[in-house]
C-alpha cells in the first residue's frame, strides 16, 4: 500500500514538472513574435519625397508630431490635426498608405 502511494505521488510530480517546462518554452516563442515589428524614431528630414508629397496631399493643415521607421522601410507617422487630436498613420517609402489596426 505504501509503495503504491509513493509511486502515485511521484507520477503526479513528474506530470506537473513536464507541464511547467512546456509553458515556459511557449512564452519564449511568443516573445519573438511580439518584437517583430519594431519602429525607431527618426528625424523628419529622413522621410522620402513621395512620403512628404502624400502627407501634404492628405493632411495639408496638420503638423507632423513624430516619425518612426522600421526595417522594412515603412513609416509610422503621428499627425497632429488642426483640432489638436493625434492620428497615427502608416505609409511605405514609396508613398503608399498602409492600413494597420
PDB file of C-alpha atoms in Angstrom:
ATOM      1  CA  UNK A   1       0.000   0.000   0.000  1.00  0.00           C
ATOM      2  CA  UNK A   2       2.789   2.429   0.912  1.00  0.00           C
ATOM      3  CA  UNK A   3       4.667   1.596  -2.290  1.00  0.00           C
ATOM      4  CA  UNK A   4       1.663   2.344  -4.477  1.00  0.00           C
ATOM      5  CA  UNK A   5       1.062   5.660  -2.662  1.00  0.00           C
ATOM      6  CA  UNK A   6       4.693   6.727  -3.177  1.00  0.00           C
ATOM      7  CA  UNK A   7       4.542   5.660  -6.825  1.00  0.00           C
ATOM      8  CA  UNK A   8       1.309   7.641  -7.317  1.00  0.00           C
ATOM      9  CA  UNK A   9       2.798  10.818  -5.760  1.00  0.00           C
ATOM     10  CA  UNK A  10       5.940  10.530  -7.890  1.00  0.00           C
ATOM     11  CA  UNK A  11       3.852  10.173 -11.042  1.00  0.00           C
ATOM     12  CA  UNK A  12       1.889  13.329 -10.208  1.00  0.00           C
ATOM     13  CA  UNK A  13       5.126  15.217  -9.524  1.00  0.00           C
ATOM     14  CA  UNK A  14       6.570  14.202 -12.892  1.00  0.00           C
ATOM     15  CA  UNK A  15       3.405  15.271 -14.729  1.00  0.00           C
ATOM     16  CA  UNK A  16       3.433  18.748 -13.143  1.00  0.00           C
ATOM     17  CA  UNK A  17       7.126  19.183 -13.899  1.00  0.00           C
ATOM     18  CA  UNK A  18       6.662  18.333 -17.599  1.00  0.00           C
ATOM     19  CA  UNK A  19       3.703  20.702 -17.984  1.00  0.00           C
ATOM     20  CA  UNK A  20       5.644  23.551 -16.349  1.00  0.00           C
ATOM     21  CA  UNK A  21       8.502  23.152 -18.815  1.00  0.00           C
ATOM     22  CA  UNK A  22       6.122  23.299 -21.807  1.00  0.00           C
ATOM     23  CA  UNK A  23       4.522  26.567 -20.618  1.00  0.00           C
ATOM     24  CA  UNK A  24       7.895  28.319 -20.214  1.00  0.00           C
ATOM     25  CA  UNK A  25       9.007  27.351 -23.723  1.00  0.00           C
ATOM     26  CA  UNK A  26       5.738  28.717 -25.167  1.00  0.00           C
ATOM     27  CA  UNK A  27       6.325  32.082 -23.517  1.00  0.00           C
ATOM     28  CA  UNK A  28       9.753  32.394 -25.161  1.00  0.00           C
ATOM     29  CA  UNK A  29       8.333  31.726 -28.643  1.00  0.00           C
ATOM     30  CA  UNK A  30       5.564  34.273 -28.129  1.00  0.00           C
ATOM     31  CA  UNK A  31       8.058  36.981 -27.211  1.00  0.00           C
ATOM     32  CA  UNK A  32       9.784  36.742 -30.588  1.00  0.00           C
ATOM     33  CA  UNK A  33       6.539  37.346 -32.458  1.00  0.00           C
ATOM     34  CA  UNK A  34       5.719  40.483 -30.485  1.00  0.00           C
ATOM     35  CA  UNK A  35       9.079  42.175 -31.186  1.00  0.00           C
ATOM     36  CA  UNK A  36       8.999  41.583 -34.956  1.00  0.00           C
ATOM     37  CA  UNK A  37       7.531  44.979 -35.949  1.00  0.00           C
ATOM     38  CA  UNK A  38       9.726  47.497 -34.112  1.00  0.00           C
ATOM     39  CA  UNK A  39       9.829  51.153 -35.154  1.00  0.00           C
ATOM     40  CA  UNK A  40      12.734  53.512 -34.427  1.00  0.00           C
ATOM     41  CA  UNK A  41      12.256  57.277 -34.100  1.00  0.00           C
ATOM     42  CA  UNK A  42      13.737  59.311 -36.954  1.00  0.00           C
ATOM     43  CA  UNK A  43      14.044  62.977 -37.925  1.00  0.00           C
ATOM     44  CA  UNK A  44      11.516  64.421 -40.347  1.00  0.00           C
ATOM     45  CA  UNK A  45      14.368  65.110 -42.798  1.00  0.00           C
ATOM     46  CA  UNK A  46      14.763  61.331 -43.252  1.00  0.00           C
ATOM     47  CA  UNK A  47      11.323  60.998 -44.887  1.00  0.00           C
ATOM     48  CA  UNK A  48      11.395  60.210 -48.600  1.00  0.00           C
ATOM     49  CA  UNK A  49       9.993  62.751 -51.111  1.00  0.00           C
ATOM     50  CA  UNK A  50       6.980  60.545 -52.059  1.00  0.00           C
ATOM     51  CA  UNK A  51       6.044  60.299 -48.363  1.00  0.00           C
ATOM     52  CA  UNK A  52       6.257  64.060 -47.931  1.00  0.00           C
ATOM     53  CA  UNK A  53       4.073  64.616 -51.016  1.00  0.00           C
ATOM     54  CA  UNK A  54       1.384  62.234 -49.717  1.00  0.00           C
ATOM     55  CA  UNK A  55       1.413  63.864 -46.278  1.00  0.00           C
ATOM     56  CA  UNK A  56       0.885  67.278 -47.855  1.00  0.00           C
ATOM     57  CA  UNK A  57      -1.968  65.925 -50.012  1.00  0.00           C
ATOM     58  CA  UNK A  58      -3.842  64.080 -47.258  1.00  0.00           C
ATOM     59  CA  UNK A  59      -3.061  66.335 -44.281  1.00  0.00           C
ATOM     60  CA  UNK A  60      -2.499  69.880 -45.622  1.00  0.00           C
ATOM     61  CA  UNK A  61      -3.405  71.649 -42.354  1.00  0.00           C
ATOM     62  CA  UNK A  62      -1.817  69.129 -39.972  1.00  0.00           C
ATOM     63  CA  UNK A  63       1.622  69.029 -38.379  1.00  0.00           C
ATOM     64  CA  UNK A  64       3.964  66.084 -38.069  1.00  0.00           C
ATOM     65  CA  UNK A  65       4.212  65.167 -34.388  1.00  0.00           C
ATOM     66  CA  UNK A  66       6.713  62.306 -34.713  1.00  0.00           C
ATOM     67  CA  UNK A  67       8.103  59.951 -37.334  1.00  0.00           C
ATOM     68  CA  UNK A  68       9.252  56.354 -36.915  1.00  0.00           C
ATOM     69  CA  UNK A  69      10.725  53.825 -39.350  1.00  0.00           C
ATOM     70  CA  UNK A  70      11.061  50.031 -39.247  1.00  0.00           C
ATOM     71  CA  UNK A  71      13.488  47.694 -41.013  1.00  0.00           C
ATOM     72  CA  UNK A  72      11.049  47.138 -43.891  1.00  0.00           C
ATOM     73  CA  UNK A  73      11.151  50.816 -44.865  1.00  0.00           C
ATOM     74  CA  UNK A  74       7.656  51.546 -43.550  1.00  0.00           C
ATOM     75  CA  UNK A  75       6.980  54.781 -41.702  1.00  0.00           C
ATOM     76  CA  UNK A  76       4.746  55.310 -38.682  1.00  0.00           C
ATOM     77  CA  UNK A  77       3.688  58.947 -38.519  1.00  0.00           C
ATOM     78  CA  UNK A  78       1.973  60.744 -35.651  1.00  0.00           C
ATOM     79  CA  UNK A  79      -0.029  63.560 -37.221  1.00  0.00           C
ATOM     80  CA  UNK A  80      -1.364  66.434 -35.098  1.00  0.00           C
ATOM     81  CA  UNK A  81      -4.604  67.558 -36.691  1.00  0.00           C
ATOM     82  CA  UNK A  82      -5.874  71.140 -36.717  1.00  0.00           C
ATOM     83  CA  UNK A  83      -8.313  70.269 -33.920  1.00  0.00           C
ATOM     84  CA  UNK A  84      -5.393  69.165 -31.714  1.00  0.00           C
ATOM     85  CA  UNK A  85      -6.112  65.438 -31.846  1.00  0.00           C
ATOM     86  CA  UNK A  86      -3.387  62.998 -32.829  1.00  0.00           C
ATOM     87  CA  UNK A  87      -3.711  60.396 -35.553  1.00  0.00           C
ATOM     88  CA  UNK A  88      -1.282  57.546 -36.184  1.00  0.00           C
ATOM     89  CA  UNK A  89      -0.882  56.660 -39.865  1.00  0.00           C
ATOM     90  CA  UNK A  90       1.369  54.210 -41.692  1.00  0.00           C
ATOM     91  CA  UNK A  91       2.961  54.711 -45.106  1.00  0.00           C
ATOM     92  CA  UNK A  92       5.653  52.901 -47.080  1.00  0.00           C
ATOM     93  CA  UNK A  93       8.734  54.547 -48.558  1.00  0.00           C
ATOM     94  CA  UNK A  94       7.021  54.926 -51.948  1.00  0.00           C
ATOM     95  CA  UNK A  95       4.072  56.939 -50.595  1.00  0.00           C
ATOM     96  CA  UNK A  96       1.504  54.112 -50.423  1.00  0.00           C
ATOM     97  CA  UNK A  97      -0.755  54.219 -47.365  1.00  0.00           C
ATOM     98  CA  UNK A  98      -0.861  51.087 -45.183  1.00  0.00           C
ATOM     99  CA  UNK A  99      -3.904  50.049 -43.139  1.00  0.00           C
ATOM    100  CA  UNK A 100      -2.866  48.685 -39.740  1.00  0.00           C
ATOM    101  CA  UNK A 101      -5.029  48.099 -36.735  1.00  0.00           C
TER     102      UNK A 101
END
